[in-house]
Coordinates of C-alpha atoms in Angstrom, one line a residue:
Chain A
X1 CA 12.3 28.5 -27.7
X2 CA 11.5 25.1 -26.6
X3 CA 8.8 24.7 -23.7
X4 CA 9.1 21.2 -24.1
X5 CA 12.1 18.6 -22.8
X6 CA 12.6 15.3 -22.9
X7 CA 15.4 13.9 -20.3
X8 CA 16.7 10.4 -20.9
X9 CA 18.4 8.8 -17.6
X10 CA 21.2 6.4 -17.5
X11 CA 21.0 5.2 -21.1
X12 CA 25.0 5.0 -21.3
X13 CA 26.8 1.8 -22.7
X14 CA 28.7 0.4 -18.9
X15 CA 25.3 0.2 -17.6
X16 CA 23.3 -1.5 -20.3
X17 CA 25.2 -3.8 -20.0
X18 CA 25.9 -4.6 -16.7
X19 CA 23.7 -8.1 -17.5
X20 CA 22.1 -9.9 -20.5
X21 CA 18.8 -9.5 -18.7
X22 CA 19.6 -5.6 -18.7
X23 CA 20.7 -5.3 -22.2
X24 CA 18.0 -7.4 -23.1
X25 CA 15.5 -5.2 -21.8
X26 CA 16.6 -2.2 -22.5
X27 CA 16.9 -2.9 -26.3
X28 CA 13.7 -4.0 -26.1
X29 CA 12.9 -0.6 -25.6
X30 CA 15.6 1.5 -27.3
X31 CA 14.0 1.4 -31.1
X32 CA 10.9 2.7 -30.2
X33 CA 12.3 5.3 -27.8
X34 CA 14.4 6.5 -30.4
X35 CA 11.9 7.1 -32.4
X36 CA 9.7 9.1 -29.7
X37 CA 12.9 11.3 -29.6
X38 CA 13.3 11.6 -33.4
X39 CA 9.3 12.2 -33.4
X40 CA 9.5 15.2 -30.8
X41 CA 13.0 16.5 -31.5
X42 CA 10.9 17.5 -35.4
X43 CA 8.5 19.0 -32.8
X44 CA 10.8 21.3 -31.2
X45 CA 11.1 19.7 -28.1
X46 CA 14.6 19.9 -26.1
X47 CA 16.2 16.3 -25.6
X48 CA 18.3 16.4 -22.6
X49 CA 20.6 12.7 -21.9
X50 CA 21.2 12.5 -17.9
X51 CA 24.5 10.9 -18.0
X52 CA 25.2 9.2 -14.7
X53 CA 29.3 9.7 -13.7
X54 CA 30.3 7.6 -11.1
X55 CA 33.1 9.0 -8.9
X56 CA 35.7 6.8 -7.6
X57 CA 35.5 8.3 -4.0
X58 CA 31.7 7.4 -3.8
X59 CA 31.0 4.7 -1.4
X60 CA 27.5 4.1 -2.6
X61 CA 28.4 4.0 -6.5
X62 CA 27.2 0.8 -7.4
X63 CA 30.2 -1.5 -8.4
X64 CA 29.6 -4.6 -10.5
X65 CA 31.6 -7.2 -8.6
X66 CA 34.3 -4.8 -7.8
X67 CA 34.5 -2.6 -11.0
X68 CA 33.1 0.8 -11.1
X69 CA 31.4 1.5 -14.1
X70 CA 30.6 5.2 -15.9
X71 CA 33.6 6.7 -14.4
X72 CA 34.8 10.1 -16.0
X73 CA 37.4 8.5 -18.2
X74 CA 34.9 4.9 -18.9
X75 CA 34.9 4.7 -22.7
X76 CA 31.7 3.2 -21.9
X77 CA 30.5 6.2 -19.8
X78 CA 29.2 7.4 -23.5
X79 CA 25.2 7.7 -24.2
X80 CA 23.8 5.2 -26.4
X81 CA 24.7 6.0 -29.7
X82 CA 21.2 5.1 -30.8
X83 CA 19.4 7.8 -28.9
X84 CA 21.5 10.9 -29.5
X85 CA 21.6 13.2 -32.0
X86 CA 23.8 16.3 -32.6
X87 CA 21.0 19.0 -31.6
X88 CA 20.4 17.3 -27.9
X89 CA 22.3 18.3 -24.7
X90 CA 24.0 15.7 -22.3
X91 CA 24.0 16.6 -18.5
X92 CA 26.7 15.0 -16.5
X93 CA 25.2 13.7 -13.1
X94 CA 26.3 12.1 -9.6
X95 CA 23.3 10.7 -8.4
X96 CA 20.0 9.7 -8.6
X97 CA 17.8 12.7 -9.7
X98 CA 19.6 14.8 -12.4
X99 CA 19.0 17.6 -11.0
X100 CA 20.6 17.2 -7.9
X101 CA 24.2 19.3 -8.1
X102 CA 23.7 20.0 -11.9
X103 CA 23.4 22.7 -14.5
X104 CA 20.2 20.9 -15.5
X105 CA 18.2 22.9 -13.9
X106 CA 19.6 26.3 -15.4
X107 CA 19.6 24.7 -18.8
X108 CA 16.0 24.1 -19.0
X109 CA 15.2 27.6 -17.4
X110 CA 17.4 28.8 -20.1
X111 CA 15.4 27.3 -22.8
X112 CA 12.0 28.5 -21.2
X113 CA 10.9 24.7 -20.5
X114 CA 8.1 24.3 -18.6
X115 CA 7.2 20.7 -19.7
X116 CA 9.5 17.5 -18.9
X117 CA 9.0 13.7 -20.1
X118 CA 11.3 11.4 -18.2
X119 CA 12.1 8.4 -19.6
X120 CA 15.1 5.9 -19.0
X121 CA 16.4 3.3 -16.9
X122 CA 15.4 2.7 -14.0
X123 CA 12.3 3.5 -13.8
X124 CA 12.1 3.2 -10.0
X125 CA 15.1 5.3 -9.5
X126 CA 16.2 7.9 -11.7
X127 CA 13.1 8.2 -13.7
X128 CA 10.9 8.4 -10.3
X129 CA 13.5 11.0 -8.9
X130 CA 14.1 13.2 -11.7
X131 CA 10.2 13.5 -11.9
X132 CA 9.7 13.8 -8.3
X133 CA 12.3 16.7 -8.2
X134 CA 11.2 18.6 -11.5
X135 CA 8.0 18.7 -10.1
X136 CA 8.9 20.0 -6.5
X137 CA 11.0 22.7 -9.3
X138 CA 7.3 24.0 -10.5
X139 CA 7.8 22.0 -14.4
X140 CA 5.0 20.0 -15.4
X141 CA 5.7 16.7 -15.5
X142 CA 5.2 13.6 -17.8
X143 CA 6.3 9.7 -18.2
X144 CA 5.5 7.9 -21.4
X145 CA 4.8 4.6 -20.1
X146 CA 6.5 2.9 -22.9
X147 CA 10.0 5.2 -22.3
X148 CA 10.6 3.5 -19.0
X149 CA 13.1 0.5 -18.1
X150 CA 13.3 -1.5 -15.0
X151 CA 14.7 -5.2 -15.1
X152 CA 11.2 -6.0 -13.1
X153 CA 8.0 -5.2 -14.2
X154 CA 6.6 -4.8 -11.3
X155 CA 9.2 -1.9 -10.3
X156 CA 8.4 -0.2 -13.3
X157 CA 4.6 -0.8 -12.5
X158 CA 5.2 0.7 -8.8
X159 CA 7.0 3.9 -9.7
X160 CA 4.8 4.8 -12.4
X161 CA 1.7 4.4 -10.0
X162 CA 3.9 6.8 -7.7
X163 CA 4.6 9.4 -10.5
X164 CA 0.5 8.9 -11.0
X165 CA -0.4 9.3 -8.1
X166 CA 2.0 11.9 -6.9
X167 CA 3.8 14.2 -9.5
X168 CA 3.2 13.8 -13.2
X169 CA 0.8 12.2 -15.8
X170 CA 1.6 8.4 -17.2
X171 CA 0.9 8.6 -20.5
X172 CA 1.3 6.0 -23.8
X173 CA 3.8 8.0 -26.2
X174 CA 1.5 7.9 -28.9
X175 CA -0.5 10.3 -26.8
X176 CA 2.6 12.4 -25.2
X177 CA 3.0 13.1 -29.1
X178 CA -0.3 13.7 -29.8
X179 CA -0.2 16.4 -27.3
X180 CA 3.1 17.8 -28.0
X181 CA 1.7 18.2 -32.0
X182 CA -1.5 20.1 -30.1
X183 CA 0.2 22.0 -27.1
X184 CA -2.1 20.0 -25.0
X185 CA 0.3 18.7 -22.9
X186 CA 0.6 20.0 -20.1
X187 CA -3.8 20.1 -20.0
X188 CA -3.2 16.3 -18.2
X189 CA -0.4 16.9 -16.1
X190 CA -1.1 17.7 -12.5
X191 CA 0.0 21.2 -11.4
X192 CA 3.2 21.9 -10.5
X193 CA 4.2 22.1 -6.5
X194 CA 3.9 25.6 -5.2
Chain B
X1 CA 46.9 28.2 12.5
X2 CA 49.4 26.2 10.5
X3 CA 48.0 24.5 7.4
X4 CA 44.7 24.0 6.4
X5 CA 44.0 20.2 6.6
X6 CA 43.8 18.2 10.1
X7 CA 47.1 16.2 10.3
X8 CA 48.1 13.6 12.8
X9 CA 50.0 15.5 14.6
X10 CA 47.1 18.1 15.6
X11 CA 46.1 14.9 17.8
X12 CA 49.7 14.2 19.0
X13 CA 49.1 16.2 22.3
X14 CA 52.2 18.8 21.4
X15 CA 52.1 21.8 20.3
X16 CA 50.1 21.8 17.1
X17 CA 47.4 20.0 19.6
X18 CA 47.7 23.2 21.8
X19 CA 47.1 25.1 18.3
X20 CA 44.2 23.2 17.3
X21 CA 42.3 23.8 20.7
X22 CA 43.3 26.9 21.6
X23 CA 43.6 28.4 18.5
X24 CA 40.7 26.8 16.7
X25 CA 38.2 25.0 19.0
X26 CA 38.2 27.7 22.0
X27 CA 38.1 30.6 20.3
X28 CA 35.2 29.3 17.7
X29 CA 33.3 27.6 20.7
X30 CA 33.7 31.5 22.4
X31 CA 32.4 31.7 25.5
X32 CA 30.1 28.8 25.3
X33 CA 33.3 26.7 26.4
X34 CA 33.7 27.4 29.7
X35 CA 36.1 24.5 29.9
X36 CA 39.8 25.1 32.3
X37 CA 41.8 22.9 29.9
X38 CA 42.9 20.6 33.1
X39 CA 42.0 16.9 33.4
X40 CA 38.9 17.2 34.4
X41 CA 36.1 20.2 35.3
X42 CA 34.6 20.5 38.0
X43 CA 31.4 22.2 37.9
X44 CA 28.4 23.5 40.3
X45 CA 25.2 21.9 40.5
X46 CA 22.3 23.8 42.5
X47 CA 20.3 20.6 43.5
X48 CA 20.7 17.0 44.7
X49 CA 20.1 14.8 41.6
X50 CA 21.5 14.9 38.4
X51 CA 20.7 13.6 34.7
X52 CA 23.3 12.1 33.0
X53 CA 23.5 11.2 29.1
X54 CA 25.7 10.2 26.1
X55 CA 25.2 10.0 22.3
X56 CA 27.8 9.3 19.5
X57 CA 27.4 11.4 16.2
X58 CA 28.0 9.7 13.2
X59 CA 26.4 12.0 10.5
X60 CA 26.6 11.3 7.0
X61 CA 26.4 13.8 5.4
X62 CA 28.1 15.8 7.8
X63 CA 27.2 19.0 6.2
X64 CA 22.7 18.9 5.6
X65 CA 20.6 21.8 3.9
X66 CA 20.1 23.1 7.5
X67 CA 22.5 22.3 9.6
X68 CA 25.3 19.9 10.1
X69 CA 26.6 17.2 12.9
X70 CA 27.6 19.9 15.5
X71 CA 23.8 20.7 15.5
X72 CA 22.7 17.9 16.0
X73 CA 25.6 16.2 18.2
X74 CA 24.2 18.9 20.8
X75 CA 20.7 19.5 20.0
X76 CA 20.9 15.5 20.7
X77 CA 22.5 15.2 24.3
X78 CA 20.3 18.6 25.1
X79 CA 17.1 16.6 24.1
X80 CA 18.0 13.3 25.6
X81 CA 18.5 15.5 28.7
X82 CA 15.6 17.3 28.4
X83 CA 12.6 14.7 28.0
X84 CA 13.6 13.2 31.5
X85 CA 12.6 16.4 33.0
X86 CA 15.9 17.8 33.8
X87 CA 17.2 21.2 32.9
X88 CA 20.2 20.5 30.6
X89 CA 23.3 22.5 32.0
X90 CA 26.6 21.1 31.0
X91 CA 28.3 19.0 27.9
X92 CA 31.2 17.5 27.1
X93 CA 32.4 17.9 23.3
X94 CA 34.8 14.8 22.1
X95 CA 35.9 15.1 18.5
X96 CA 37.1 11.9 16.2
X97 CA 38.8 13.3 13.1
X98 CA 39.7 11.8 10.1
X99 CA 43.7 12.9 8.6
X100 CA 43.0 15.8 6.1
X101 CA 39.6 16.9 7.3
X102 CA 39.3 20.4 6.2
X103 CA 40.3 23.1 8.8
X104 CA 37.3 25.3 7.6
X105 CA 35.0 22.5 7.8
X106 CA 36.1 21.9 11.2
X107 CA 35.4 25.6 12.2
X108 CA 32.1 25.2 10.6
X109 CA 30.8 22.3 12.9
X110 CA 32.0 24.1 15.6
X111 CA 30.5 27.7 15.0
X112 CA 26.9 25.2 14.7
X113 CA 27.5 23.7 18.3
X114 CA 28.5 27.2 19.4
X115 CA 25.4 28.4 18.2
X116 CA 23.5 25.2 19.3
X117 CA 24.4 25.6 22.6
X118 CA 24.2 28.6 23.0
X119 CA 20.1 29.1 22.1
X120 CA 19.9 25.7 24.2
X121 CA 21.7 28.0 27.3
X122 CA 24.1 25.2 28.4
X123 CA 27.9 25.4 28.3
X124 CA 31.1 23.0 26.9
X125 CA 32.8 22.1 30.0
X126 CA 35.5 19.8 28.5
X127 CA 36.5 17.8 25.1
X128 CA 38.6 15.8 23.5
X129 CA 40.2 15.5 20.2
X130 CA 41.8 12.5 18.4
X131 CA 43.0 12.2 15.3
X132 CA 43.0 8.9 12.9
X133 CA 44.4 7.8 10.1
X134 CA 43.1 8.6 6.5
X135 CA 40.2 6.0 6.0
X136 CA 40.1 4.9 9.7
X137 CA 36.9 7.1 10.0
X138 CA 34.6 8.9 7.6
X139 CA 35.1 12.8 8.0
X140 CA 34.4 13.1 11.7
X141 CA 32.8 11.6 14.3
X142 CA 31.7 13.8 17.5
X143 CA 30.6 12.3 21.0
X144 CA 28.5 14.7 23.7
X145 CA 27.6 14.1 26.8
X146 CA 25.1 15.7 28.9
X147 CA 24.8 16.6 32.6
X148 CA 21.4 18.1 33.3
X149 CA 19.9 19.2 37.1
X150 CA 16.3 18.3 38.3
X151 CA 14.9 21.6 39.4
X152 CA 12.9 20.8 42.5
X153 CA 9.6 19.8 42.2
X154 CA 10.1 18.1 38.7
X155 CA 7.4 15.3 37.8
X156 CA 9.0 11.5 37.2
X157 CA 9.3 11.5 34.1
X158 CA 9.8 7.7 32.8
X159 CA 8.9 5.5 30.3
X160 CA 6.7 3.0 33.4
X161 CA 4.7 6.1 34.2
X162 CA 1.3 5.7 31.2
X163 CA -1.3 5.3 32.7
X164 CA -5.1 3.8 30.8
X165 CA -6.5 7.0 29.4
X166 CA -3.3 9.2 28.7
X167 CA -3.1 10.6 25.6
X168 CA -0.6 10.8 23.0
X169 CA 0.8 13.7 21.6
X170 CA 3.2 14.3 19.0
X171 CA 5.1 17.9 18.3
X172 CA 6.0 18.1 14.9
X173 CA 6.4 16.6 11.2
X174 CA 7.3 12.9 11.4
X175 CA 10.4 11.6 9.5
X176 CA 11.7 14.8 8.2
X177 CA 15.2 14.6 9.3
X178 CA 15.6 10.8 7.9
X179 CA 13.8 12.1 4.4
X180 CA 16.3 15.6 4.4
X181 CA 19.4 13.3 4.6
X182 CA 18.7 10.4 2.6
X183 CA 18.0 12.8 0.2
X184 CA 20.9 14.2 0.1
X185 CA 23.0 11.2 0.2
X186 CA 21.3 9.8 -2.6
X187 CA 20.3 13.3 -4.9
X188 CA 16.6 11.6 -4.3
X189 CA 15.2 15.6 -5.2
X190 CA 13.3 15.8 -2.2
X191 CA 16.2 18.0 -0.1
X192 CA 14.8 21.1 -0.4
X193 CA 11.6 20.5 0.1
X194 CA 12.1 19.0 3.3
X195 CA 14.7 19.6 6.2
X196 CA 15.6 18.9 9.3
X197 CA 14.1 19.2 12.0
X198 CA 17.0 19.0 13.8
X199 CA 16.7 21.6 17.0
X200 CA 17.3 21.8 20.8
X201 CA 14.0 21.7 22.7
X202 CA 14.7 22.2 26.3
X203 CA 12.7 25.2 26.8
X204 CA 9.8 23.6 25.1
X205 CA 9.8 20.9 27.0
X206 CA 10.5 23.0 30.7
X207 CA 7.7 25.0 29.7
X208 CA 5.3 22.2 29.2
X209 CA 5.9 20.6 32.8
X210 CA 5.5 24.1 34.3
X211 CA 2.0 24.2 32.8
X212 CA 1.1 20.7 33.0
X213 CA 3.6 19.5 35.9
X214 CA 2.4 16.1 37.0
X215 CA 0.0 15.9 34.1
X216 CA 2.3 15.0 31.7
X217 CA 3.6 11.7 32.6
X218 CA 6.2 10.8 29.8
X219 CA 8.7 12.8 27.6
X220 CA 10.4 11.2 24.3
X221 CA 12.4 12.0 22.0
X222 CA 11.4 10.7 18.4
X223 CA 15.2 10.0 17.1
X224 CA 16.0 7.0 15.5
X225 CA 13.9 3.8 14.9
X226 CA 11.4 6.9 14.7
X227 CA 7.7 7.1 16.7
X228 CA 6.9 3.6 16.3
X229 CA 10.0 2.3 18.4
X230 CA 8.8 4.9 20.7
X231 CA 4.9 4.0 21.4
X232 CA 6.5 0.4 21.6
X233 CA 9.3 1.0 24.1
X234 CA 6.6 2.8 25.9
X235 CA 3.8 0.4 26.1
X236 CA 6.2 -2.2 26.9
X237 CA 7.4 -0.3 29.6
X238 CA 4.3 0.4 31.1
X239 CA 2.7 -2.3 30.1
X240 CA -0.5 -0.8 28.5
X241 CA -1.7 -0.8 24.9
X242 CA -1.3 2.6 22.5
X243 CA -3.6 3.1 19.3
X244 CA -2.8 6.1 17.2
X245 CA -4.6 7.3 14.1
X246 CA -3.1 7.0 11.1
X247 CA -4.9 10.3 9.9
X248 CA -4.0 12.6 12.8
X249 CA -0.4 11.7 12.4
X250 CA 1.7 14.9 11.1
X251 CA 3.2 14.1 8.0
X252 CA 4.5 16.3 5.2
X253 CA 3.0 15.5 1.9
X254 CA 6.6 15.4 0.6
X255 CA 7.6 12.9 3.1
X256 CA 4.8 11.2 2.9
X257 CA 6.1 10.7 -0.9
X258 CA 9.4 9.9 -0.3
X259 CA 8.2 7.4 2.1
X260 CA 6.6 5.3 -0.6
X261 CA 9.4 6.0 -3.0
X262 CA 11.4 4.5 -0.8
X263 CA 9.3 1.3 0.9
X264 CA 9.6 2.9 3.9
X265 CA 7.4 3.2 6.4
X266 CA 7.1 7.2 8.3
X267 CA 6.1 5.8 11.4
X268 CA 10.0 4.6 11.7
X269 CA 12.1 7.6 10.3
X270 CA 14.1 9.4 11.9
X271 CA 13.5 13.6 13.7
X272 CA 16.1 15.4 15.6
X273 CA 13.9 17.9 16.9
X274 CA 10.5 15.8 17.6
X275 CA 9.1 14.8 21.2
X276 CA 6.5 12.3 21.6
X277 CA 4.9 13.9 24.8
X278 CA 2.2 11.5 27.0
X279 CA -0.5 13.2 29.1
X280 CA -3.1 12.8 30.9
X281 CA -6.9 13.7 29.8
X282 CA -7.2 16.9 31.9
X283 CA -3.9 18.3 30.6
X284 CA -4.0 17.4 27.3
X285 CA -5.2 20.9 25.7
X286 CA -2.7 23.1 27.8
X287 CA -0.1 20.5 26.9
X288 CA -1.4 21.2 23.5
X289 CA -1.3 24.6 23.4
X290 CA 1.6 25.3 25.5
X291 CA 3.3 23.3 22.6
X292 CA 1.8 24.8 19.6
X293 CA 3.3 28.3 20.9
X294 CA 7.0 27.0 20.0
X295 CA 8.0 27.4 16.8
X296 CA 10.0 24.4 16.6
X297 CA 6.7 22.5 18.0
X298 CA 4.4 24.4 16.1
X299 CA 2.7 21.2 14.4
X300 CA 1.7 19.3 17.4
X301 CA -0.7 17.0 17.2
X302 CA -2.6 14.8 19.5
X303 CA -2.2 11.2 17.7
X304 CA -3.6 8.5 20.2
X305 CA -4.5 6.8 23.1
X306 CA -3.2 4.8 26.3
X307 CA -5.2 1.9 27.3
X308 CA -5.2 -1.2 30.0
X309 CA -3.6 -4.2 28.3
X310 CA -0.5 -5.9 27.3
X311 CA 2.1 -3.5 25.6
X312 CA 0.6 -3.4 22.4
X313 CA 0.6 -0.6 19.8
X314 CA -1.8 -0.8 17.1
X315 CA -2.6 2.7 14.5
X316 CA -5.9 2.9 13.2
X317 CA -6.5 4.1 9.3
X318 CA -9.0 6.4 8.3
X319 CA -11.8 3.2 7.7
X320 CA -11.6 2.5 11.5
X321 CA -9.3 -0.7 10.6
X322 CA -6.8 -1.0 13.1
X323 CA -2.8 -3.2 12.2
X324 CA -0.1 -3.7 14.9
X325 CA 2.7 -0.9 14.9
X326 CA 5.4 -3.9 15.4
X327 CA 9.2 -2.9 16.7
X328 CA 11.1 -2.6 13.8
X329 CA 14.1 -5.0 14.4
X330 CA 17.3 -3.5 12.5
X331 CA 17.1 -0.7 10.0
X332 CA 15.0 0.2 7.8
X333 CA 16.8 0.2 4.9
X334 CA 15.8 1.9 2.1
X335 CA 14.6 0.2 -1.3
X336 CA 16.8 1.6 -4.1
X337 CA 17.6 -0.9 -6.5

């Protein structure tokens, strides 16, 4: 069984590209990620895609100028194409952390995961409270710093010195893979919350 | 009880209105409503002056990890009461509903402001319910108000009363309440690792005066724009400068972390169920202690100090650095995107 997963947030084709800038930077980032998931999907590891479903009834869903994107029946709700592969497992989520009101949490138990990397958009967001709430779960926790998208730098910059500081280990993906290959990883990450 | 939705009619004043109160609100409230269903009540008071209060409940989300706006639409008024030193004895309930609000939820808020009242020992005197439109209001919106009696003998309690040399104690973990429910509205995976601390604290606060009496000079409680509206409204009031330590503040590690996630600062979130208490010198460990035997208080901590000057508020971080503690003007909104 797996004791390692990956969980990708918010990678889904309406929110790419809600703006060049966005799509710009996030495919500035997609080949390489995809990669890091073909890399540790060889090593076992459990990818899990955090699909963000906006509901129409949500007041706080952000709308870009007027149109709600990643609805349940949003052609463009879909993953990106260049990240997924047959073996992973897509979570349908409402807000920010995917854990919140999901099976996500049941899955992972399920596969006896007791590792997470969190990577995905934004970083400041659903990356910061995925990890914030896997660790409050007891999982050890890791963010590749390369796996991480914000429009602005200096959000990304601020949330992974918050993960740092607070919840799991920032790490460059050549070493997350490194320690996936030796079972090392969780050795750096801080330990889980009682 | 006909249907299982709140329709306009249950607000019409007929007979599904009679339904609705008799039927639902009365017998949930139990005998916590001690309301005659005439106009107005009329009510005994055992001494000559009176505490008055009112508060609007506009919870979002209604429903919380523990508890929900009936909770905290009395807990509220019983506190507001409470921290001017009088014993809180009476409320009024007035419900805004939304068209299609869920009978059972309904019941729900209404078992918690049974309950709520009840471990606060005061009594529903009278209420009102409207109904509105669909969309005209978000779920439900609940109004108290309070009527408390001074017990004689009871200090002055008021926000004019610090004095150079009081001390500044706070009861319990700051910005819990704000972090449980922004949480929630925004699956921010902090939820249920911190709650609410949403809870009635009249017999905390009646059992501090009667071991400290005219030591303690000011009650507050910490509700919105959090402690640091508080030590402001208070050392304007009295016109007197407050330093706090940053370090002897109680904060939850958790909330300490969703703080910074957030760009927020703790010193301006939110409680339910906090009291900023000022004493003087002499009474400061009884105060202490007195507090510390509550559960609901169990965290006090004694976080600063009163001194001549201006109406000033400045913390003080572990380095001995000290920075102004400004009034926040408008919400603190929280940085999400």
């Amino acid at each position: 069984m797996p004791k390692v997963a990956v969980l990708t947030n918010d990678l889904q084709y309406d929110l790419v590209n809600k703006s060049e800038e966005r799509r710009d930077v996030v495919y500035s980032v997609v080949p390489r990620l995809a990669e890091f998931l073909d890399t540790l999907r060889s090593l076992d590891v459990l990818v899990v895609h955090l699909q963000l479903i906006n509901r129409p009834e949500d007041p706080r869903a952000e709308r870009y100028d007027g149109w709600l994107p990643a609805t349940a029946d949003s052609p463009g709700r879909a993953v990106l194409t260049d990240i997924v592969a047959d073996v992973d497992v897509t979570v349908c989520k409402h807000q920010a952390s995917g854990f919140f009101e999901t099976d996500l949490d049941r899955i992972l138990r399920d596969a006896g995961v007791q590792d997470v990397i969190v990577v995905g958009m934004h970083t400041q967001i659903c990356v910061q409270t995925t990890a914030a709430d896997a660790y409050f779960r007891g999982y050890n926790v890791c963010v590749p710093q390369e796996g991480v998208i914000s429009e602005r730098p200096a959000d990304t910059q601020r949330a992974l010195d918050w993960i740092g500081s607070y919840c799991g280990a920032v790490l460059p993906m050549s070493d997350v893979v490194r320690r996936v290959k030796d079972g090392t990883l969780a050795e750096v990450m801080p330990a889980p919350a009682s | 009880m006909t249907g299982d939705k709140i329709t306009l009619d249950h607000g019409a004043g007929g007979g599904l209105s009679h339904e609705l109160i008799t039927g639902v609100v009365a017998t949930t409230l139990g005998a916590v409503y001690v309301g005659q269903m005439e106009d107005s009540a009329t009510v005994p008071v055992t001494t000559g002056r009176i505490a008055v209060t009112t508060d609007s409940f506009v919870v979002d989300p209604v429903f919380f990890g523990n508890g929900d706006i009936g909770k905290v639409a009395v807990a509220g008024t019983v506190n507001d009461l409470a921290v001017s030193g009088a014993r809180p004895m009476y409320l009024t309930l007035a419900m805004i509903i939304e068209e299609g609000f869920p009978i059972a939820d309904l019941v729900r808020i209404l078992t918690s402001v049974r309950d709520t009242a009840r471990a606060a020992g005061v009594s529903i005197v009278a209420g009102d319910t409207k109904v509105v439109h669909r969309g005209q209001a978000d779920g439900i919106y609940l109004n108290t108000t309070g009527v408390g009696v001074f017990e004689p003998g009871t200090p002055d309690l008021n926000s004019r009363s610090l004095k150079p040399g009081d001390r500044v104690i706070v009861t319990g973990h700051l910005g819990d309440h704000s972090v449980h429910l922004l949480s929630l509205r925004e699956g921010l995976g902090f939820e249920k690792r911190v709650l609410s601390d949403c809870a009635p604290l009249n017999h905390v606060v009646a059992d501090v005066l009667a071991a400290c009496g005219n030591g303690v000079h000011c009650v507050r409680d910490v509700t919105r724009g959090g402690l640091g509206t508080v030590l402001n409204e208070l050392a304007s009031a009295s016109t007197v400068d407050l330093c706090v330590d940053a370090e002897a503040l109680p904060v939850r590690h958790e909330t300490k972390m969703a703080a910074e996630m957030l760009g927020v600062d703790v010193i301006y979130l939110a409680n339910e169920g906090v009291l900023c208490v000022v004493a003087d010198e002499a009474s400061v460990s009884t105060a202490v202690e007195v507090l510390r035997g509550h559960p609901e208080t169990a965290h006090t901590a004694v976080v600063g100090t009163v001194s001549a000057g201006g109406g000033h508020v400045r913390m003080r971080d572990a380095n001995g650095r000290t920075s102004p503690v400004d009034l926040l003007y408008g919400a603190q909104l929280p940085r999400l995107c």
